[in-house]
Coordinates of C-alpha atoms (C1' of nucleotides) in Angstrom, one line a residue:
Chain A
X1 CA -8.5 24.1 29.6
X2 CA -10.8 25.6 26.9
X3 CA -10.1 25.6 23.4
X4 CA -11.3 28.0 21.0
X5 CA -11.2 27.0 17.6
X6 CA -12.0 28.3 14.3
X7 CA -12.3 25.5 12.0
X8 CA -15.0 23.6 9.7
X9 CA -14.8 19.8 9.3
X10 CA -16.1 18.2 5.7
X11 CA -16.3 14.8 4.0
X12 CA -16.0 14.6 0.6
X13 CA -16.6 11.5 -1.7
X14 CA -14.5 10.4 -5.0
X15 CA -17.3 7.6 -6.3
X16 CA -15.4 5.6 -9.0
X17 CA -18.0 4.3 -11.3
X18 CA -16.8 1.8 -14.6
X19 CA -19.1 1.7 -18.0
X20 CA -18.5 1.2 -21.0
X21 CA -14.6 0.6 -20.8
X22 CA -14.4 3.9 -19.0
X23 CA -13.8 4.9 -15.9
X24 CA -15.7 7.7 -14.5
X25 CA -16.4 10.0 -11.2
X26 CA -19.3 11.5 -9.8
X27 CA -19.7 15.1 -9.6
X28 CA -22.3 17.5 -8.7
X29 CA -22.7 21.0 -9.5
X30 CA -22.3 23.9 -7.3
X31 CA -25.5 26.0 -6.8
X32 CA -24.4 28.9 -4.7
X33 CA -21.1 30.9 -3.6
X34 CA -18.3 32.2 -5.6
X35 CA -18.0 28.8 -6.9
X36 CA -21.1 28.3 -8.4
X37 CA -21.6 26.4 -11.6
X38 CA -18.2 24.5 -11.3
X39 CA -18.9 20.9 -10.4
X40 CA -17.3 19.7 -7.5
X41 CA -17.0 16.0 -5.2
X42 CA -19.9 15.0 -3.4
X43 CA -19.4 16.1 0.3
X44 CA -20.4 18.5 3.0
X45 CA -19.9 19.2 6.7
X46 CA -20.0 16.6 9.1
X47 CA -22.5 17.0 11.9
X48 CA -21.9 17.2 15.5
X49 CA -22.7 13.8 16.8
X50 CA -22.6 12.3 13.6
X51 CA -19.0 9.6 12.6
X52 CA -17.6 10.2 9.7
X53 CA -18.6 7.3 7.7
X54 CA -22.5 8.2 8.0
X55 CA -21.7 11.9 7.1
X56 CA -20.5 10.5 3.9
X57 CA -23.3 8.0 3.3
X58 CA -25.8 11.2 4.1
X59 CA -24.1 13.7 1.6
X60 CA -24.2 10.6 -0.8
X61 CA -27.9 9.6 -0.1
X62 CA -28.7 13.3 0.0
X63 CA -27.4 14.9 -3.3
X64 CA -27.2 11.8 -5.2
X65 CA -29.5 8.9 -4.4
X66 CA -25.7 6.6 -4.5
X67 CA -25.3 3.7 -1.9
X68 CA -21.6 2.7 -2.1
X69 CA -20.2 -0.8 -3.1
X70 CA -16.8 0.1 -1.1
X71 CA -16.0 3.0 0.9
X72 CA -12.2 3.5 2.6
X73 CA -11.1 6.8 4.0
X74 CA -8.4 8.5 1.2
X75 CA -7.0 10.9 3.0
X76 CA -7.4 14.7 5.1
X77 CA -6.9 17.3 2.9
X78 CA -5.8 20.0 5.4
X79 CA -2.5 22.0 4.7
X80 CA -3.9 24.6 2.6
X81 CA -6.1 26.8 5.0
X82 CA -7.4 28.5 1.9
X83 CA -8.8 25.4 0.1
X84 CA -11.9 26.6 0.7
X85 CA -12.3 30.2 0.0
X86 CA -14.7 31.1 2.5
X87 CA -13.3 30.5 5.7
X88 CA -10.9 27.4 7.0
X89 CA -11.9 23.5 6.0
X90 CA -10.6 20.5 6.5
X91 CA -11.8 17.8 4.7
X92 CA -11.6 14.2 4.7
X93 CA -11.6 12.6 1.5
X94 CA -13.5 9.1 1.0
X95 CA -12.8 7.2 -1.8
X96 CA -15.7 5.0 -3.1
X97 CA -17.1 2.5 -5.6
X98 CA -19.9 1.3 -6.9
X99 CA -20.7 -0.9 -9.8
X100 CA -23.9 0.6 -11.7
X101 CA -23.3 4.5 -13.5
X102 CA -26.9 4.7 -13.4
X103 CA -28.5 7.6 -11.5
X104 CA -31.7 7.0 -10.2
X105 CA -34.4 9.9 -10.7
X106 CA -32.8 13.0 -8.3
X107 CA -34.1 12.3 -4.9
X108 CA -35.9 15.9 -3.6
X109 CA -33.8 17.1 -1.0
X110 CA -31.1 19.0 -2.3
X111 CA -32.5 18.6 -5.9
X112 CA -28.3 19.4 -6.9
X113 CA -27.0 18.4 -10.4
X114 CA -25.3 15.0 -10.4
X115 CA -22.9 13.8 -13.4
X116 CA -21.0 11.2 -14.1
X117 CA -18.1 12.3 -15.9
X118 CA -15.3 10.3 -17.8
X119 CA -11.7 11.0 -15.7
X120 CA -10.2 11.7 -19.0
X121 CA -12.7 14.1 -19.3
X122 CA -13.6 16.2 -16.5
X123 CA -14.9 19.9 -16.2
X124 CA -13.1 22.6 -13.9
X125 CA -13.2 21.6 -10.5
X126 CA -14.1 24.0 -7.7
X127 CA -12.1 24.0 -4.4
X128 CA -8.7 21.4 -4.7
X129 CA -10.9 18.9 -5.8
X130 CA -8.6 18.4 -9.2
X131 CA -5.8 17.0 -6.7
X132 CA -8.0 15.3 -4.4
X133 CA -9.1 13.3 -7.2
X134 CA -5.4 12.5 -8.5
X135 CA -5.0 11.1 -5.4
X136 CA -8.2 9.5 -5.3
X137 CA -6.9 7.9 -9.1
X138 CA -3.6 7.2 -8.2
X139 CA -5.2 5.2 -4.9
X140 CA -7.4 3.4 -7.1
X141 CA -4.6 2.5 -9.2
X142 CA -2.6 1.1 -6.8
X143 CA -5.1 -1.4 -5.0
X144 CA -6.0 -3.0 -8.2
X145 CA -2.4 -4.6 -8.0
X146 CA -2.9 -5.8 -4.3
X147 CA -6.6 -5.9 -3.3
X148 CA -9.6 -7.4 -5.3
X149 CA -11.4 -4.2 -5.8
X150 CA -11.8 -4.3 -9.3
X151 CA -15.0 -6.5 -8.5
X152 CA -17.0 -3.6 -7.2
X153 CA -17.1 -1.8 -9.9
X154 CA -18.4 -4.8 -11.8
X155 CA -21.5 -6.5 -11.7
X156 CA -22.5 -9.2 -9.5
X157 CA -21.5 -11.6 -12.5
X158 CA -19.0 -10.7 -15.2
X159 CA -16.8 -11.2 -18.1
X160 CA -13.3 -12.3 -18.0
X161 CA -13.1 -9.4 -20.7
X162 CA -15.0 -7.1 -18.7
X163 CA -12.2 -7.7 -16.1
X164 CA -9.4 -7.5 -18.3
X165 CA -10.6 -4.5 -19.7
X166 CA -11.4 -3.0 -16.2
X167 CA -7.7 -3.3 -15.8
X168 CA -6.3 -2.4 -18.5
X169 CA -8.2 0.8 -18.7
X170 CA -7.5 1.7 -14.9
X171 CA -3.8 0.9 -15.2
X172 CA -3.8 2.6 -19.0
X173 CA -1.6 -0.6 -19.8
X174 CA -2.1 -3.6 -22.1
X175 CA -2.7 -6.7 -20.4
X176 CA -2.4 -10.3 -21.6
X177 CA -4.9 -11.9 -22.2
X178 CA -4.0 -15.5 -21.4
X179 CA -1.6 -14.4 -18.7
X180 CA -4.2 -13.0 -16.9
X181 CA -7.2 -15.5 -16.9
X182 CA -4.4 -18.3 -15.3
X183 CA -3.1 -15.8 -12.9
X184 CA -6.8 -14.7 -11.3
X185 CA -8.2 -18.3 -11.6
X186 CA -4.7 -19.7 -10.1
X187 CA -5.9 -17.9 -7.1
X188 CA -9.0 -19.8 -6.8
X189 CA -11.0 -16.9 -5.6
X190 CA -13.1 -16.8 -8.9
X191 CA -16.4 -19.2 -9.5
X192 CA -17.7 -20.1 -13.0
X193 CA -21.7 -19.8 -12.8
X194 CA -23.8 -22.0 -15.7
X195 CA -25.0 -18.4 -17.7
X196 CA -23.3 -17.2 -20.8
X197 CA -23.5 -13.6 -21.9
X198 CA -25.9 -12.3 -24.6
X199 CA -23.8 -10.6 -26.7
X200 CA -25.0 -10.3 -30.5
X201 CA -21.0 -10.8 -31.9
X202 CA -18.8 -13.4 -31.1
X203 CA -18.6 -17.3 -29.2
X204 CA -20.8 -16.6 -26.2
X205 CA -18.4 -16.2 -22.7
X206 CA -18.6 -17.8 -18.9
X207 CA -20.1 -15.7 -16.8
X208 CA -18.3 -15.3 -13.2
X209 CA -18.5 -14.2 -10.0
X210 CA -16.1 -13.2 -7.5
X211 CA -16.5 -15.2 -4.1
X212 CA -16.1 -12.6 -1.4
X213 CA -16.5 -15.5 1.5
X214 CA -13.3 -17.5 0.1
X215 CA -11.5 -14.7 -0.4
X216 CA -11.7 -13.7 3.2
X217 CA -11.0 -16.9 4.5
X218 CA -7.7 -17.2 1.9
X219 CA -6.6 -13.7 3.5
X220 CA -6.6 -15.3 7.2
X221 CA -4.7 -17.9 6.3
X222 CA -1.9 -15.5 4.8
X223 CA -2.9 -15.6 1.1
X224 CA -1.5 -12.0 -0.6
X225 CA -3.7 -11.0 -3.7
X226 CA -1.6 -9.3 -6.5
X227 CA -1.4 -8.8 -9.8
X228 CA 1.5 -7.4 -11.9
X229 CA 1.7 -6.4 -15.2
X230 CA 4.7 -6.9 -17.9
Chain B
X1 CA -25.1 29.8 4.4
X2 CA -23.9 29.4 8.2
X3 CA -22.5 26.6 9.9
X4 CA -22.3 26.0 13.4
X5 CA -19.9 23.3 14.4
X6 CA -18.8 21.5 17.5
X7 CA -16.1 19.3 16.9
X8 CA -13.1 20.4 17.6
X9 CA -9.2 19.4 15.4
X10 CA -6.3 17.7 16.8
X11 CA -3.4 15.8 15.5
X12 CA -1.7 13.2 17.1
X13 CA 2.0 11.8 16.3
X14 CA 3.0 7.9 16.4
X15 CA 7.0 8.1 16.7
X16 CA 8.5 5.1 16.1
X17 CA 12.3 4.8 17.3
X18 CA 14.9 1.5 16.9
X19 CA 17.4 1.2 19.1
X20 CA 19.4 -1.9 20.8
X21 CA 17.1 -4.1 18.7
X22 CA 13.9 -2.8 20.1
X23 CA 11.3 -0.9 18.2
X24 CA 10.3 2.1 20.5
X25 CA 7.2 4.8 20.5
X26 CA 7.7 7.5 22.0
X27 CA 4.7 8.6 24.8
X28 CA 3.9 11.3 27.3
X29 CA 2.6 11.4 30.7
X30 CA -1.0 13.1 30.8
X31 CA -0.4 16.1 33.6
X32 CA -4.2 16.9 34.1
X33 CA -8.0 15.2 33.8
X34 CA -9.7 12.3 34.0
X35 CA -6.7 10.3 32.1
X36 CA -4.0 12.2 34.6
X37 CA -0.7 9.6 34.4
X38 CA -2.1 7.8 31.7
X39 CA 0.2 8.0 29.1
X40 CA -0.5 9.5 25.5
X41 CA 0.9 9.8 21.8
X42 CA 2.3 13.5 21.4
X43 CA -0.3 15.5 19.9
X44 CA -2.4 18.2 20.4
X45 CA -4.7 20.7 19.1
X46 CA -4.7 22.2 15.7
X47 CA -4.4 26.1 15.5
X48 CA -7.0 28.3 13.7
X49 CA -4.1 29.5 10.6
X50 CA -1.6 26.1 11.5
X51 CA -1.1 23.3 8.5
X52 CA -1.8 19.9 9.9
X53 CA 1.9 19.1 9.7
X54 CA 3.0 22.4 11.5
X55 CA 1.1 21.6 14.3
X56 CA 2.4 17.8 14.4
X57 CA 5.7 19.3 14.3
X58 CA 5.1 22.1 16.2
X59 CA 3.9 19.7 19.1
X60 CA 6.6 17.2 18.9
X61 CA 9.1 20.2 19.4
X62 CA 7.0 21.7 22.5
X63 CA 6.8 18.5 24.1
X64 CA 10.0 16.8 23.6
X65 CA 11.8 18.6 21.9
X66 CA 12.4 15.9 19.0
X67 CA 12.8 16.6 15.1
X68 CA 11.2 13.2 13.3
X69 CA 13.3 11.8 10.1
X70 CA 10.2 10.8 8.4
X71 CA 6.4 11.8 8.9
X72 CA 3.1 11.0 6.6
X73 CA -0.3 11.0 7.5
X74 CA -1.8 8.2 9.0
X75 CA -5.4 7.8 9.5
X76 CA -8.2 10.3 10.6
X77 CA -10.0 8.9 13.4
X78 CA -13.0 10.7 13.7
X79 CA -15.8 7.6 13.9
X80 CA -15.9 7.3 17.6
X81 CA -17.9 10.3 19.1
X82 CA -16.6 9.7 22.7
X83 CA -13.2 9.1 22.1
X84 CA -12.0 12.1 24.0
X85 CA -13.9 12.0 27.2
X86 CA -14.6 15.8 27.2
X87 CA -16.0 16.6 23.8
X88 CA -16.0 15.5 20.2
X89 CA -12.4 15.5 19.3
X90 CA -11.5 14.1 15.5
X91 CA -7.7 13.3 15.2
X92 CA -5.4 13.3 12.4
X93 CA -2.9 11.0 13.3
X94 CA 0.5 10.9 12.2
X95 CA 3.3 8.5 11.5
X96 CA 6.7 9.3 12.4
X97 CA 10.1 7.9 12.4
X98 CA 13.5 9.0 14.3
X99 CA 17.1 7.8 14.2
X100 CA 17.9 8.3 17.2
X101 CA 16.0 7.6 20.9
X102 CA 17.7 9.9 22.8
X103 CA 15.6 12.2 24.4
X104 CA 17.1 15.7 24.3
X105 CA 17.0 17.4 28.2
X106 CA 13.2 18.4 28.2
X107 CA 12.5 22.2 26.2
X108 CA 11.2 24.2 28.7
X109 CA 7.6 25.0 27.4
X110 CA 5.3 22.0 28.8
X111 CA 8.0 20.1 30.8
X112 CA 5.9 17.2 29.9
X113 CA 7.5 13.5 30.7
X114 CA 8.1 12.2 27.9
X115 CA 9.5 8.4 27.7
X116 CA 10.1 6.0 25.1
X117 CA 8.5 2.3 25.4
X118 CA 9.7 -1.1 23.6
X119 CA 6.4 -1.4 21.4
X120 CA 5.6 -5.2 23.1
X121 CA 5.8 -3.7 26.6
X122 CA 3.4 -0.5 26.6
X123 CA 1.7 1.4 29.7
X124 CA -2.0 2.1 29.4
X125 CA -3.1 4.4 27.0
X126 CA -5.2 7.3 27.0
X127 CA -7.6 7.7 24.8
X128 CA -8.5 5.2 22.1
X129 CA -4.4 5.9 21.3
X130 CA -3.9 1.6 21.3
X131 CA -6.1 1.9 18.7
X132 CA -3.9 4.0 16.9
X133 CA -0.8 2.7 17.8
X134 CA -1.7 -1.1 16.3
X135 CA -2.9 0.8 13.0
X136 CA 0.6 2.7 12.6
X137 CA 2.4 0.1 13.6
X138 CA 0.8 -2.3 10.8
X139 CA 1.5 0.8 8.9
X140 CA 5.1 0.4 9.5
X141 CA 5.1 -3.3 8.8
X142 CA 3.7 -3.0 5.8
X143 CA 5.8 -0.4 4.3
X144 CA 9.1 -1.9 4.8
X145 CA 8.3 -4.3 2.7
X146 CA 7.5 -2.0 -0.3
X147 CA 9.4 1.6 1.0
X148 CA 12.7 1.9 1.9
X149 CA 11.5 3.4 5.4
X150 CA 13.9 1.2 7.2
X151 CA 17.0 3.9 7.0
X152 CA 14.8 6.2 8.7
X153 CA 15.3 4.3 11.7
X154 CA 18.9 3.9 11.3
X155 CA 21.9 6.2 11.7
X156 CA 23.2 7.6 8.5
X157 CA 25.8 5.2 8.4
X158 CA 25.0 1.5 9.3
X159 CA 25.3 -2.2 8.8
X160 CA 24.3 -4.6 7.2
X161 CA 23.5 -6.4 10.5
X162 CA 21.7 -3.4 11.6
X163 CA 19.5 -3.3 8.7
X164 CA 18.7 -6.9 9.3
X165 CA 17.8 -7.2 12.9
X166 CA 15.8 -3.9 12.4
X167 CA 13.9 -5.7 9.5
X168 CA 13.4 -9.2 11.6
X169 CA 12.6 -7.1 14.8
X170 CA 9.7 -5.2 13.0
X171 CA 8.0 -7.8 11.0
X172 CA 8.9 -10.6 13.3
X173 CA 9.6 -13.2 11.3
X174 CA 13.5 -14.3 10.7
X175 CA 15.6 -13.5 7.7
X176 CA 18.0 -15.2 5.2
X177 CA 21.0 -13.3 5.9
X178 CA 22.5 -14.1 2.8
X179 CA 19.2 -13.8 0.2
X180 CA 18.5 -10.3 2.3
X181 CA 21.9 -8.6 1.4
X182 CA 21.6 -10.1 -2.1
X183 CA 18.7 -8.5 -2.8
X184 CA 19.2 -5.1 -1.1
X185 CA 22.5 -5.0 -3.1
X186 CA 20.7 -5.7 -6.2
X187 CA 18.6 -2.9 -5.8
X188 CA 21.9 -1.0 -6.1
X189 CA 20.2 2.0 -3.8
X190 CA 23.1 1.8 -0.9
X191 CA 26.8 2.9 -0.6
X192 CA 29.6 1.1 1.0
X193 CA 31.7 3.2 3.0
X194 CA 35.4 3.4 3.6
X195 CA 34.7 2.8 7.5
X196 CA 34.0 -0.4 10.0
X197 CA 32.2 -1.1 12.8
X198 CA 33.9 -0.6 16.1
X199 CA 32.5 -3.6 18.0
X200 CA 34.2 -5.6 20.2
X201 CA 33.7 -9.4 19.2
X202 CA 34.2 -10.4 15.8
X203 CA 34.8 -9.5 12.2
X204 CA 34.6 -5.9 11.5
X205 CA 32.0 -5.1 9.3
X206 CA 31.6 -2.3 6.4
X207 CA 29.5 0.6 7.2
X208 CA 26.6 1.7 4.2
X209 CA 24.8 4.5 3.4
X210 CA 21.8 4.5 1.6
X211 CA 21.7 7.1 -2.0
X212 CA 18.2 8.8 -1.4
X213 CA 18.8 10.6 -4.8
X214 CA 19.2 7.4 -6.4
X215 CA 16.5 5.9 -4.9
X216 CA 14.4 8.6 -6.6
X217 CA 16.3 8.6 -10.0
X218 CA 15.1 5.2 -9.9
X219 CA 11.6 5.4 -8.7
X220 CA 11.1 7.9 -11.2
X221 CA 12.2 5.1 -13.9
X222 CA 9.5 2.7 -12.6
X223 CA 11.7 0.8 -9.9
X224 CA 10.0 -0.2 -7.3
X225 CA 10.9 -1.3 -4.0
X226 CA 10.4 -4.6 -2.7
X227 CA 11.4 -7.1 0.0
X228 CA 9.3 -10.2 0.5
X229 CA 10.6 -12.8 2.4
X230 CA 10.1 -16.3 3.2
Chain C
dA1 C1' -18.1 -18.6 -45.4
dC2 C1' -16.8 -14.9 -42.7
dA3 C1' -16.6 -11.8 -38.8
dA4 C1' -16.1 -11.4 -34.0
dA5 C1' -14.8 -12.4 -29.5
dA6 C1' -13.7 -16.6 -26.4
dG7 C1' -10.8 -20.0 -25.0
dT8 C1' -6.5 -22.4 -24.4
dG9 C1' -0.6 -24.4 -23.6
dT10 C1' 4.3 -24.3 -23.9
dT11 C1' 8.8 -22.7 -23.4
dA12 C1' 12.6 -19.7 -22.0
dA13 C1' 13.9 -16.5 -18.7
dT14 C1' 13.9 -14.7 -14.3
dC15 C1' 13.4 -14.7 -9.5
dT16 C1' 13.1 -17.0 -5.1
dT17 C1' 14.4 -20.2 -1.8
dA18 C1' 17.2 -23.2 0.9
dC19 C1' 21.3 -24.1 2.6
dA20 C1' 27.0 -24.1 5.2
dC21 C1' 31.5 -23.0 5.2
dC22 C1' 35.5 -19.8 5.5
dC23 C1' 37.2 -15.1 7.2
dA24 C1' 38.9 -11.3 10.2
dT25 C1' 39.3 -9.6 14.5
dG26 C1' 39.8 -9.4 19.8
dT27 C1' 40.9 -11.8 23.9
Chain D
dA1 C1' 43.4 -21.3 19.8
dC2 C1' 38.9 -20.0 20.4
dA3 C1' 34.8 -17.1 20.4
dT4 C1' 32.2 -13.9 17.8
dG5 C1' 30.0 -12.0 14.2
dG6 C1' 30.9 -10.9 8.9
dG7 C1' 31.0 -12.3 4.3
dT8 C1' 30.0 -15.2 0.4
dG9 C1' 27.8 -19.0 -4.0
dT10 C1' 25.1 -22.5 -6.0
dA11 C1' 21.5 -25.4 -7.5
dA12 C1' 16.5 -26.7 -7.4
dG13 C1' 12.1 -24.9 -7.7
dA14 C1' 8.6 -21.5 -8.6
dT15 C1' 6.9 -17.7 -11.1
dT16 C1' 6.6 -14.7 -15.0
dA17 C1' 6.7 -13.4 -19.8
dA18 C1' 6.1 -14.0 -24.5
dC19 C1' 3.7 -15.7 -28.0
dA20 C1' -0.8 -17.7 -32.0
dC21 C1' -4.0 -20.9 -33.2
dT22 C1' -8.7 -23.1 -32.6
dT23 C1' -13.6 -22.7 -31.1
dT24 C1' -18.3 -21.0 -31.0
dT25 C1' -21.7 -18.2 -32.3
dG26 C1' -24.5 -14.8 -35.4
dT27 C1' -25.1 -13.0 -39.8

DNA sequence: ACAAAAGTGTTAATCTTACACCCATGT
DNA sequence: ACATGGGTGTAAGATTAACACTTTTGT
C-alpha cells in the first residue's frame, strides 16, 4: 500500500498580546513570493520528525524571539486547496498568549519584520490569514467566559482594573464594576499580595495574582469558571 | 524556496450513534498490516485536490456507506511521531453524528466490516484511535450542554423521553424530568406534533420536532443555548 | 480643595432546585 | 384493576442585575 501525496503541512501562530487597553496580534512581514510585503501569522512548515507543538515554538523562537504564556491548537485550516497560492497547504492554526508586547531585539536567524498590531487595526493580510484570525478572536472571546485566560495576558500581579478592562475590551462590552470584583473573588481563585500600584492619579489599588495551583485543584473537584455579562 | 516533506494527511471520522439507550461509535475491522482485525475509526487518506471534509465524507460513504447528520472538526493529532506504525501520519479528526444505527448492506467498494459498538464496551483500537475517541466523546459531552446537538441523534420526530434518556445516557448523570422539559420548552426551539408514540405500556406520549430555523433566528438574536443540570 | 481612580452593599428580579401526585392507555 | 410510562406546579434557595456614595492619594 503506497501512498503518494502532494501536500505541504504548516503551523501558524495567532499571539494575542494586551497593552495599553488594547488588544493586539503579532505579525511579521513577508520577504519573498507573490505575497511579499503583506504581513502575515507567524508560522511555517512543520518538519519531518518534529510534533506540532515544537514546530510552533521554533517558527515563534525563530522569527520572533516570543516564548508563549498559553498555547492550544485553534483549528486546521484545510478546505480551500488554494489558500496558499503556490501549491497545496494545510495549516494548523495555534492560538497563543503572552503577557508582555515587548519584542526583544530581532534574534538573527530569519532577521523577518515583527509587529504588533492593534486587532482594530490590522494591515492586509496575506494568505486566509484575515479569517484565521476571526476565528482566532472569536476563540479568544469565548474562553474569557469559561476559562481563566485572561491572566496570561496580564502580568504576574495586576489590577482589578486591568482585569476589568481586559474584559471589557476583549468582549467590546461594559462591565460592572462592582459585579465583577465579587463575582471573580467569590470564586476564591484570586490572592491579594501586600504591593499597591504606582500610579501618579488616583487612591493607590491591591495588587493581585491569580493562583494557578488552586485553581487546578478547584477544577478536579468539579468547580466550572464562568463569567457572564449583563 | 523548496520544501521537501514527509508526513503524509489523513482524516479520521468519530461517528457517534444513539439507539436503544446506548451511545454507539461506529468502527471498522483493519483487513491488512501489523494492526490486521484490530478495529479502527473510518478514515483514511486525504487526496492531493480533496477538502478535508470531502474526503471525511467521501470515506464514510466508501466504507459504510453512511451519510452523518452532523460533522465538525475535532482535533488534529499530529504530536505523536509514531502514531501510525509505518510512517509519520498527522490526522484531522472528525466528529460525527447519525440518527439512525442501521448499517446499510455494505457499498461494494472496500467491503470493509463495519460494526457499531456501545461506547462502554469497545474492542481494541488501532492506532492511538482511544485517544481520539475519549477526546470526541468529551467533545460530545460538553456540547450538549451548550448546542442543541442532541436532535442529531434522534429521529426527526421524538419524545420527550427520548430526549431525556439520550441526555442522562451521554453525560451520565440523572435528570429532573420535570425541570428538563421546563426548560427545553422555555427555550421555545421545539414543535409539538399532532402524533403519539406507538409503545405498548403506558400513556401515549406527544411526538416533537425540533425548529432548526428558529433555533438560528434566535442565535442570531443572542440566545444562547444551555442545559446545566443538577 | 479638587481631580482621579479605588473600594464597597443592598435590594428586586430571575433562575434553579427539589420534590409527588394524577392521567391515559393496554392487558 | 393494575402496570406502565406521561404529564404537570409550587415554594425555597441561589444567583444575577442594577445602582451611587465614600475613600485615598497626588497636585
Amino acid at each position: 500500500m503506497e501512498i503518494t501525496q502532494n501536500i505541504k503541512i504548516a503551523v501558524d501562530a495567532i499571539v494575542f498580546g494586551y497593552s495599553k487597553n488594547e488588544l493586539n496580534v503579532l505579525l511579521i512581514k513577508q520577504k519573498f513570493g507573490a505575497l511579499k510585503n503583506k504581513w502575515a501569522l507567524v508560522g511555517g512548515f512543520v518538519k519531518d520528525d518534529e510534533k506540532l507543538q515544537d514546530a510552533v515554538h521554533r517558527e515563534l523562537l525563530e522569527e520572533t524571539g516570543i516564548k508563549v504564556n498559553y498555547l492550544e491548537q485553534l483549528f486546521t485550516f484545510g478546505d480551500d486547496l488554494h489558500r496558499d497560492p503556490r501549491f497545496r497547504v494545510i495549516s494548523v492554526a495555534y492560538f497563543a498568549l503572552v503577557n508582555s508586547t515587548k519584542l526583544e531585539a530581532k534574534p538573527d536567524t530569519d532577521a523577518e519584520e515583527a509587529q504588533w498590531f492593534p486587532i482594530h487595526k490590522l494591515p492586509e493580510l496575506a494568505f486566509d490569514h484575515d479569517t484565521i484570525l476571526k476565528t482566532a478572536y472569536t476563540r479568544l472571546q469565548n474562553k474569557l467566559s469559561y476559562q481563566p485566560i485572561g491572566f496570561d495576558l496580564l502580568n504576574n500581579e495586576f489590577l482589578f482594573s486591568d482585569l476589568e478592562n481586559l474584559y471589557s475590551t476583549i468582549l467590546e462590552k461594559n462591565i460592572d464594576r462592582r459585579n465583577f470584583r465579587k463575582k471573580l473573588l467569590s470564586f476564591d481563585i484570586l490572592e491579594e499580595t501586600e504591593k499597591f500600584s504606582d500610579k501618579k492619579n488616583g487612591r493607590p489599588a491591591k495588587l493581585f495574582k491569580f493562583n494557578k495551583q488552586k485553581y487546578n485543584k478547584l477544577l478536579k473537584e468539579g468547580f466550572y469558571f464562568e463569567i457572564k455579562f449583563a
